[in-house]
């Protein structure tokens, strides 16, 4: 069983990944926030920095590409291959209107013939120029109906995809409501490729529930190659509790002092690299929005965080919170899986 850190644009860039890995080394892989495959066949400075091997030393990091053009995809894969990467992930899951109005991300799932042509052409070019690179896919269940995944899996089966990460929601569901872990379990036996589960793993209980569901499904099929516990990708659960994977593995629960030390190092690293106090403040405030869910008095924590006007103020407020607030007693039986 392997655990992947989900890509989260604007948050899990290389600075966050490095600090997280230093404090919580349990992750097997980090997927990078998407880079757009530009028609100009070039990369932005920020994208180059994020994939630079020196900025990912010691991490198993996988770059992700967002595109609907096979030629642009193949060009970007070639660049990434020359940089040293041996796996590239294709983003077929982004639900943001700025992406979907251009037919990319999860919107591509609604045009299956075009998607088939995209894969045909992409694999033809990749086979020719970069045959050593594995192409994995991050998909949603479909556009509006979770059962669309069956047809999508049949389509993916036609191509030499290395692995499929399934965010068990449709495009229309965005990030809301429960994830359809039951639908995910039901397609395990239909896929020719290994499937990785993603969606609403916030506590060890949900991870256990998924393993139990997958195990039950495995027992009902003759596909004994299906793992009872599929690999798992986790996003927001790890932003909230950076020690979540350790806890899932039966390790110690997150300690307040650990969270404080992690935040302190992250602050430091952002200060060194980001251009000026505004982006440092914005990044840390965004992270606090997720971390505040760990606390008994979440509203009080958020109120104090929001009031900070500079990174220095935020650091003082953060230390006060770590010294005076308590974690809520998690593991209360809540489960975000269907
Ligand atoms: C702020 C934010 C940014 C995201 N950026 C990306 C991205 O760049 N690429 C991607 O494939 N998914 C992206 N996602 C989706 C996550 O990778 C993940 O699939 C989703 O949050 C569901 O998993 P979770 O319930 O464990 O968070 C993003 C999600 C959030 C909340």
Tab-separated table of C-alpha atoms and ligand atoms in Angstrom:
chain	number	residue	atom	x	y	z
A	1	UNK	CA	0.000	0.000	0.000
A	2	UNK	CA	1.471	3.313	-1.062
A	3	UNK	CA	0.377	6.828	-0.161
A	4	UNK	CA	0.546	9.731	-2.581
A	5	UNK	CA	0.298	13.419	-1.686
A	6	UNK	CA	-2.275	14.949	-4.063
A	7	UNK	CA	-1.283	17.874	-6.258
A	8	UNK	CA	-2.782	21.131	-5.006
A	9	UNK	CA	-2.139	24.173	-7.109
A	10	UNK	CA	-1.032	27.202	-5.076
A	11	UNK	CA	-0.233	25.084	-1.984
A	12	UNK	CA	1.864	21.953	-2.549
A	13	UNK	CA	4.662	23.579	-4.552
A	14	UNK	CA	8.251	22.482	-4.006
A	15	UNK	CA	8.714	24.557	-0.842
A	16	UNK	CA	5.766	22.902	0.881
A	17	UNK	CA	6.759	19.445	-0.418
A	18	UNK	CA	10.299	19.708	0.946
A	19	UNK	CA	9.287	20.956	4.382
A	20	UNK	CA	6.526	18.359	4.623
A	21	UNK	CA	8.870	15.545	3.664
A	22	UNK	CA	11.459	16.662	6.210
A	23	UNK	CA	8.937	16.567	9.047
A	24	UNK	CA	6.722	13.694	7.896
A	25	UNK	CA	8.776	11.289	5.780
A	26	UNK	CA	6.009	8.662	5.454
A	27	UNK	CA	4.756	9.727	2.010
A	28	UNK	CA	5.666	7.458	-0.889
A	29	UNK	CA	5.133	10.091	-3.584
A	30	UNK	CA	4.266	13.741	-4.123
A	31	UNK	CA	2.302	14.694	-7.255
A	32	UNK	CA	3.109	18.224	-8.379
A	33	UNK	CA	0.428	20.827	-9.131
A	34	UNK	CA	-0.288	20.905	-12.846
A	35	UNK	CA	1.814	22.694	-15.395
A	36	UNK	CA	0.015	23.773	-18.558
A	37	UNK	CA	1.365	22.371	-21.811
A	38	UNK	CA	1.753	25.620	-23.731
A	39	UNK	CA	1.189	25.784	-27.495
A	40	UNK	CA	4.336	27.948	-27.631
A	41	UNK	CA	6.261	24.897	-26.375
A	42	UNK	CA	7.787	26.766	-23.482
A	43	UNK	CA	7.535	26.692	-19.698
A	44	UNK	CA	7.003	29.530	-17.255
A	45	UNK	CA	9.705	30.368	-14.718
A	46	UNK	CA	7.467	29.196	-11.840
A	47	UNK	CA	6.858	25.853	-13.560
A	48	UNK	CA	10.565	25.350	-14.237
A	49	UNK	CA	11.364	26.052	-10.585
A	50	UNK	CA	8.780	23.549	-9.400
A	51	UNK	CA	10.149	20.705	-11.533
A	52	UNK	CA	13.855	21.552	-11.101
A	53	UNK	CA	15.537	18.372	-9.788
A	54	UNK	CA	17.540	20.344	-7.184
A	55	UNK	CA	14.238	21.580	-5.740
A	56	UNK	CA	12.947	18.009	-5.427
A	57	UNK	CA	16.059	16.222	-4.198
A	58	UNK	CA	15.218	13.224	-2.037
A	59	UNK	CA	11.518	13.277	-2.950
A	60	UNK	CA	9.649	10.914	-5.256
A	61	UNK	CA	7.926	13.709	-7.139
A	62	UNK	CA	5.743	13.242	-10.208
A	63	UNK	CA	4.997	16.158	-12.525
A	64	UNK	CA	1.468	16.684	-13.815
A	65	UNK	CA	0.421	18.209	-17.138
A	66	UNK	CA	-2.844	19.887	-18.098
A	67	UNK	CA	-3.682	19.917	-21.800
A	68	UNK	CA	-6.031	18.695	-24.512
A	69	UNK	CA	-3.412	18.821	-27.280
A	70	UNK	CA	-1.455	15.643	-27.970
A	71	UNK	CA	1.373	17.549	-29.644
A	72	UNK	CA	1.772	19.953	-26.701
A	73	UNK	CA	1.533	17.040	-24.273
A	74	UNK	CA	4.228	15.048	-26.080
A	75	UNK	CA	6.489	18.122	-26.170
A	76	UNK	CA	6.067	18.701	-22.429
A	77	UNK	CA	6.623	15.005	-21.667
A	78	UNK	CA	9.860	15.211	-23.646
A	79	UNK	CA	11.019	18.251	-21.672
A	80	UNK	CA	10.197	16.501	-18.388
A	81	UNK	CA	11.954	13.366	-19.558
A	82	UNK	CA	15.074	15.371	-20.398
A	83	UNK	CA	14.882	16.878	-16.903
A	84	UNK	CA	15.034	13.339	-15.501
A	85	UNK	CA	11.401	12.386	-14.811
A	86	UNK	CA	10.213	8.873	-15.661
A	87	UNK	CA	6.507	9.352	-14.954
A	88	UNK	CA	4.207	12.122	-16.107
A	89	UNK	CA	0.635	12.435	-14.909
A	90	UNK	CA	-2.152	13.782	-17.107
A	91	UNK	CA	-4.749	15.982	-15.396
A	92	UNK	CA	-8.275	14.905	-16.352
A	93	UNK	CA	-9.777	16.048	-13.082
A	94	UNK	CA	-9.595	19.818	-12.700
A	95	UNK	CA	-13.148	21.244	-12.353
A	96	UNK	CA	-12.200	24.924	-12.320
A	97	UNK	CA	-14.191	26.935	-14.900
A	98	UNK	CA	-11.014	28.692	-16.121
A	99	UNK	CA	-9.797	25.227	-17.186
A	100	UNK	CA	-13.036	23.493	-18.200
A	101	UNK	CA	-14.299	26.324	-20.442
A	102	UNK	CA	-11.284	25.559	-22.613
A	103	UNK	CA	-12.248	21.863	-22.703
A	104	UNK	CA	-9.328	20.784	-20.539
A	105	UNK	CA	-9.172	18.987	-17.155
A	106	UNK	CA	-12.373	17.192	-16.177
A	107	UNK	CA	-14.260	18.738	-19.133
A	108	UNK	CA	-12.244	16.489	-21.471
A	109	UNK	CA	-14.077	13.472	-19.936
A	110	UNK	CA	-17.260	14.624	-21.670
A	111	UNK	CA	-15.794	14.323	-25.185
A	112	UNK	CA	-14.785	10.686	-25.311
A	113	UNK	CA	-14.000	10.431	-29.037
A	114	UNK	CA	-11.694	13.423	-28.809
A	115	UNK	CA	-10.109	11.930	-25.703
A	116	UNK	CA	-9.539	8.631	-27.548
A	117	UNK	CA	-7.853	10.512	-30.431
A	118	UNK	CA	-5.769	12.475	-27.925
A	119	UNK	CA	-4.464	9.269	-26.326
A	120	UNK	CA	-3.823	7.598	-29.713
A	121	UNK	CA	-1.750	10.500	-30.968
A	122	UNK	CA	-0.024	11.116	-27.618
A	123	UNK	CA	1.089	7.495	-27.211
A	124	UNK	CA	2.240	7.390	-30.834
A	125	UNK	CA	4.513	10.413	-30.200
A	126	UNK	CA	5.618	9.259	-26.745
A	127	UNK	CA	6.453	5.792	-28.083
A	128	UNK	CA	8.574	7.460	-30.766
A	129	UNK	CA	10.432	10.077	-28.685
A	130	UNK	CA	10.260	9.121	-25.000
A	131	UNK	CA	9.380	5.420	-24.753
A	132	UNK	CA	10.809	5.109	-21.219
A	133	UNK	CA	8.320	7.499	-19.653
A	134	UNK	CA	5.260	6.101	-17.853
A	135	UNK	CA	2.049	8.043	-18.430
A	136	UNK	CA	-0.432	7.969	-15.555
A	137	UNK	CA	-3.824	9.674	-15.473
A	138	UNK	CA	-5.753	11.500	-12.754
A	139	UNK	CA	-9.436	11.299	-13.583
A	140	UNK	CA	-12.828	12.062	-12.079
A	141	UNK	CA	-15.761	9.636	-12.355
A	142	UNK	CA	-17.336	11.627	-15.167
A	143	UNK	CA	-19.142	14.879	-15.844
A	144	UNK	CA	-22.445	14.477	-14.008
A	145	UNK	CA	-23.121	10.786	-13.349
A	146	UNK	CA	-20.637	8.726	-11.284
A	147	UNK	CA	-21.470	5.652	-13.391
A	148	UNK	CA	-19.789	7.290	-16.415
A	149	UNK	CA	-16.553	5.861	-14.995
A	150	UNK	CA	-17.355	2.419	-16.465
A	151	UNK	CA	-17.190	3.783	-20.019
A	152	UNK	CA	-14.094	5.820	-19.188
A	153	UNK	CA	-12.312	2.760	-17.780
A	154	UNK	CA	-13.074	0.882	-21.027
A	155	UNK	CA	-11.504	3.784	-22.923
A	156	UNK	CA	-8.418	3.883	-20.656
A	157	UNK	CA	-8.066	0.094	-21.116
A	158	UNK	CA	-7.281	0.701	-24.800
A	159	UNK	CA	-4.023	2.527	-23.964
A	160	UNK	CA	-0.733	1.702	-22.174
A	161	UNK	CA	-1.460	3.935	-19.167
A	162	UNK	CA	0.709	3.038	-16.159
A	163	UNK	CA	-1.770	3.894	-13.387
A	164	UNK	CA	-5.107	5.651	-12.974
A	165	UNK	CA	-5.792	7.849	-9.968
A	166	UNK	CA	-9.535	8.206	-9.519
A	167	UNK	CA	-10.910	11.211	-7.654
A	168	UNK	CA	-14.237	9.585	-6.793
A	169	UNK	CA	-16.434	12.543	-7.714
A	170	UNK	CA	-17.900	13.956	-10.916
A	171	UNK	CA	-16.921	17.322	-12.368
A	172	UNK	CA	-20.260	18.823	-11.250
A	173	UNK	CA	-19.660	17.717	-7.672
A	174	UNK	CA	-16.480	19.830	-7.552
A	175	UNK	CA	-15.105	19.090	-4.038
A	176	UNK	CA	-18.443	18.839	-2.249
A	177	UNK	CA	-20.316	16.066	-0.493
A	178	UNK	CA	-19.246	12.520	0.070
A	179	UNK	CA	-16.932	10.740	-2.345
A	180	UNK	CA	-18.245	7.679	-4.215
A	181	UNK	CA	-15.839	5.104	-2.812
A	182	UNK	CA	-18.396	2.384	-3.574
A	183	UNK	CA	-18.327	3.270	-7.293
A	184	UNK	CA	-14.522	3.215	-7.180
A	185	UNK	CA	-14.547	-0.266	-5.616
A	186	UNK	CA	-16.965	-1.473	-8.281
A	187	UNK	CA	-14.578	-0.607	-11.160
A	188	UNK	CA	-11.514	-2.258	-9.610
A	189	UNK	CA	-12.166	-5.458	-11.553
A	190	UNK	CA	-12.919	-3.622	-14.819
A	191	UNK	CA	-9.596	-1.840	-15.150
A	192	UNK	CA	-6.631	-3.269	-17.002
A	193	UNK	CA	-4.456	-0.773	-15.126
A	194	UNK	CA	-3.754	-0.317	-11.398
A	195	UNK	CA	-6.244	2.084	-9.801
A	196	UNK	CA	-5.426	4.531	-7.018
A	197	UNK	CA	-8.188	5.914	-4.794
A	198	UNK	CA	-8.578	9.648	-4.122
A	199	UNK	CA	-11.244	11.656	-2.282
A	200	UNK	CA	-12.233	12.606	1.294
A	201	UNK	CA	-9.661	10.698	3.322
A	202	UNK	CA	-9.480	12.888	6.417
A	203	UNK	CA	-9.029	10.312	9.195
A	204	UNK	CA	-7.620	6.781	9.514
A	205	UNK	CA	-11.251	5.562	9.692
A	206	UNK	CA	-11.934	6.476	6.055
A	207	UNK	CA	-8.767	4.741	4.890
A	208	UNK	CA	-9.821	1.603	6.785
A	209	UNK	CA	-13.328	1.806	5.314
A	210	UNK	CA	-11.929	2.008	1.790
A	211	UNK	CA	-9.673	-0.996	2.379
A	212	UNK	CA	-12.623	-2.954	3.758
A	213	UNK	CA	-14.802	-2.016	0.736
A	214	UNK	CA	-12.068	-2.946	-1.748
A	215	UNK	CA	-11.381	-6.210	0.076
A	216	UNK	CA	-15.073	-7.123	-0.061
A	217	UNK	CA	-15.140	-6.375	-3.769
A	218	UNK	CA	-12.021	-8.444	-4.380
A	219	UNK	CA	-13.615	-11.416	-2.635
A	220	UNK	CA	-16.539	-11.208	-5.082
A	221	UNK	CA	-14.454	-11.331	-8.289
A	222	UNK	CA	-12.066	-13.831	-9.796
A	223	UNK	CA	-9.510	-11.051	-10.431
A	224	UNK	CA	-7.081	-12.045	-7.678
A	225	UNK	CA	-4.523	-9.529	-8.972
A	226	UNK	CA	-6.641	-6.723	-7.490
A	227	UNK	CA	-5.068	-5.534	-4.293
A	228	UNK	CA	-7.385	-5.608	-1.282
A	229	UNK	CA	-6.001	-2.223	-0.340
A	230	UNK	CA	-5.489	-0.025	-3.420
A	231	UNK	CA	-2.917	2.737	-3.185
A	232	UNK	CA	-4.311	6.018	-1.959
A	233	UNK	CA	-3.849	9.664	-2.866
A	234	UNK	CA	-4.690	12.201	-0.160
A	235	UNK	CA	-5.037	15.969	-0.521
A	236	UNK	CA	-6.947	18.170	1.894
A	237	UNK	CA	-6.691	15.609	4.703
A	238	UNK	CA	-2.922	16.098	4.658
A	239	UNK	CA	-3.166	19.892	4.537
A	240	UNK	CA	-5.327	19.668	7.631
A	241	UNK	CA	-3.222	17.021	9.407
A	242	UNK	CA	0.263	16.649	7.903
A	243	UNK	CA	0.815	13.477	9.986
A	244	UNK	CA	-2.281	11.740	8.595
A	245	UNK	CA	-0.396	9.027	6.698
A	246	UNK	CA	1.653	8.184	9.795
A	247	UNK	CA	-1.611	7.867	11.716
A	248	UNK	CA	-3.151	5.665	8.997
A	249	UNK	CA	-0.101	3.421	9.269
A	250	UNK	CA	-0.782	3.050	12.996
A	251	UNK	CA	1.856	5.575	14.093
A	252	UNK	CA	1.638	8.313	16.703
A	253	UNK	CA	-1.032	10.981	16.478
A	254	UNK	CA	-0.001	14.486	15.527
A	255	UNK	CA	1.410	16.477	18.465
A	256	UNK	CA	0.866	20.223	18.839
A	257	UNK	CA	4.640	20.818	19.128
A	258	UNK	CA	5.201	18.976	15.842
A	259	UNK	CA	2.648	21.098	14.024
A	260	UNK	CA	4.261	24.225	15.452
A	261	UNK	CA	7.703	23.138	14.312
A	262	UNK	CA	6.402	22.240	10.821
A	263	UNK	CA	4.674	25.639	10.481
A	264	UNK	CA	7.768	27.464	11.736
A	265	UNK	CA	9.963	25.828	9.099
A	266	UNK	CA	7.403	26.441	6.391
A	267	UNK	CA	7.224	30.134	7.328
A	268	UNK	CA	10.994	30.329	7.173
A	269	UNK	CA	11.198	28.606	3.785
A	270	UNK	CA	8.454	30.797	2.254
A	271	UNK	CA	10.187	33.925	3.581
A	272	UNK	CA	13.433	32.894	1.917
A	273	UNK	CA	11.931	32.170	-1.481
A	274	UNK	CA	8.702	34.102	-2.067
A	275	UNK	CA	8.891	37.692	-3.317
A	276	UNK	CA	7.835	39.804	-0.339
A	277	UNK	CA	5.517	39.521	2.665
A	278	UNK	CA	2.162	39.410	0.830
A	279	UNK	CA	2.534	35.959	-0.756
A	280	UNK	CA	4.026	34.586	2.486
A	281	UNK	CA	0.995	35.823	4.426
A	282	UNK	CA	-1.441	34.515	1.801
A	283	UNK	CA	0.139	31.030	1.675
A	284	UNK	CA	0.224	30.597	5.432
A	285	UNK	CA	-3.325	31.921	5.870
A	286	UNK	CA	-4.604	29.492	3.250
A	287	UNK	CA	-2.895	26.617	5.057
A	288	UNK	CA	-4.350	27.735	8.374
A	289	UNK	CA	-7.818	27.511	6.839
A	290	UNK	CA	-7.256	23.756	6.529
A	291	UNK	CA	-5.269	23.279	9.762
A	292	UNK	CA	-7.890	25.143	11.810
A	293	UNK	CA	-10.198	22.144	11.315
A	294	UNK	CA	-8.000	20.216	13.738
A	295	UNK	CA	-8.849	22.573	16.586
A	296	UNK	CA	-11.650	22.384	19.099
A	297	UNK	CA	-12.399	26.100	18.732
A	298	UNK	CA	-12.021	26.416	14.992
A	299	UNK	CA	-13.880	29.714	14.665
A	300	UNK	CA	-11.743	31.349	17.352
A	301	UNK	CA	-8.570	30.118	15.630
A	302	UNK	CA	-9.714	31.441	12.252
A	303	UNK	CA	-10.751	34.793	13.723
A	304	UNK	CA	-7.272	35.296	15.156
A	305	UNK	CA	-5.538	34.176	11.963
A	306	UNK	CA	-7.645	36.502	9.798
A	307	UNK	CA	-6.712	39.530	11.916
A	308	UNK	CA	-2.962	39.180	11.200
A	309	UNK	CA	-1.795	41.802	8.699
A	310	UNK	CA	1.859	40.785	8.260
A	311	UNK	CA	3.825	37.522	8.379
A	312	UNK	CA	5.407	38.663	11.666
A	313	UNK	CA	1.947	39.196	13.202
A	314	UNK	CA	0.770	35.859	11.870
A	315	UNK	CA	3.753	34.111	13.392
A	316	UNK	CA	3.004	35.607	16.821
A	317	UNK	CA	-0.679	34.684	16.561
A	318	UNK	CA	0.218	31.161	15.410
A	319	UNK	CA	2.479	30.651	18.425
A	320	UNK	CA	-0.282	31.882	20.740
A	321	UNK	CA	-2.691	29.396	19.166
A	322	UNK	CA	-0.246	26.520	19.544
A	323	UNK	CA	0.249	27.459	23.201
A	324	UNK	CA	-3.395	27.959	24.156
A	325	UNK	CA	-5.675	25.907	21.882
A	326	UNK	CA	-6.445	22.165	21.837
A	327	UNK	CA	-7.014	19.669	19.091
A	328	UNK	CA	-10.591	18.484	18.777
A	329	UNK	CA	-11.006	14.822	19.561
A	330	UNK	CA	-11.006	13.421	16.049
A	331	UNK	CA	-12.055	9.949	15.014
A	332	UNK	CA	-15.630	10.581	16.118
A	333	UNK	CA	-17.069	8.185	13.592
A	334	UNK	CA	-17.530	10.787	10.861
A	335	UNK	CA	-16.986	9.284	7.445
A	336	UNK	CA	-16.898	11.206	4.186
A	337	UNK	CA	-17.121	8.120	2.002
A	338	UNK	CA	-20.204	6.713	0.346
B	1	LIG	C1	-6.658	24.135	-3.682
B	1	LIG	C2	-6.655	22.882	-4.530
B	1	LIG	C3	-5.815	22.806	-5.637
B	1	LIG	C4	-5.819	21.643	-6.437
B	1	LIG	N1	-4.954	21.563	-7.501
B	1	LIG	C5	-4.901	20.403	-8.240
B	1	LIG	C6	-3.948	20.223	-9.296
B	1	LIG	O1	-3.099	21.074	-9.584
B	1	LIG	N2	-4.005	19.046	-9.988
B	1	LIG	C7	-4.904	18.046	-9.686
B	1	LIG	O2	-4.903	16.996	-10.335
B	1	LIG	N3	-5.783	18.184	-8.681
B	1	LIG	C8	-5.786	19.310	-7.951
B	1	LIG	N4	-6.650	19.414	-6.887
B	1	LIG	C9	-7.469	18.246	-6.514
B	1	LIG	C10	-6.734	17.351	-5.482
B	1	LIG	O3	-5.535	16.850	-6.024
B	1	LIG	C11	-7.612	16.159	-5.032
B	1	LIG	O4	-7.928	15.385	-6.160
B	1	LIG	C12	-8.917	16.616	-4.373
B	1	LIG	O5	-8.672	17.612	-3.403
B	1	LIG	C13	-9.635	15.439	-3.734
B	1	LIG	O6	-8.821	14.794	-2.784
B	1	LIG	P1	-8.989	15.085	-1.201
B	1	LIG	O7	-10.432	14.869	-0.859
B	1	LIG	O8	-8.056	14.095	-0.559
B	1	LIG	O9	-8.593	16.507	-0.990
B	1	LIG	C14	-6.677	20.555	-6.108
B	1	LIG	C15	-7.513	20.663	-4.989
B	1	LIG	C16	-7.503	21.788	-4.193
B	1	LIG	C17	-8.413	21.832	-2.988
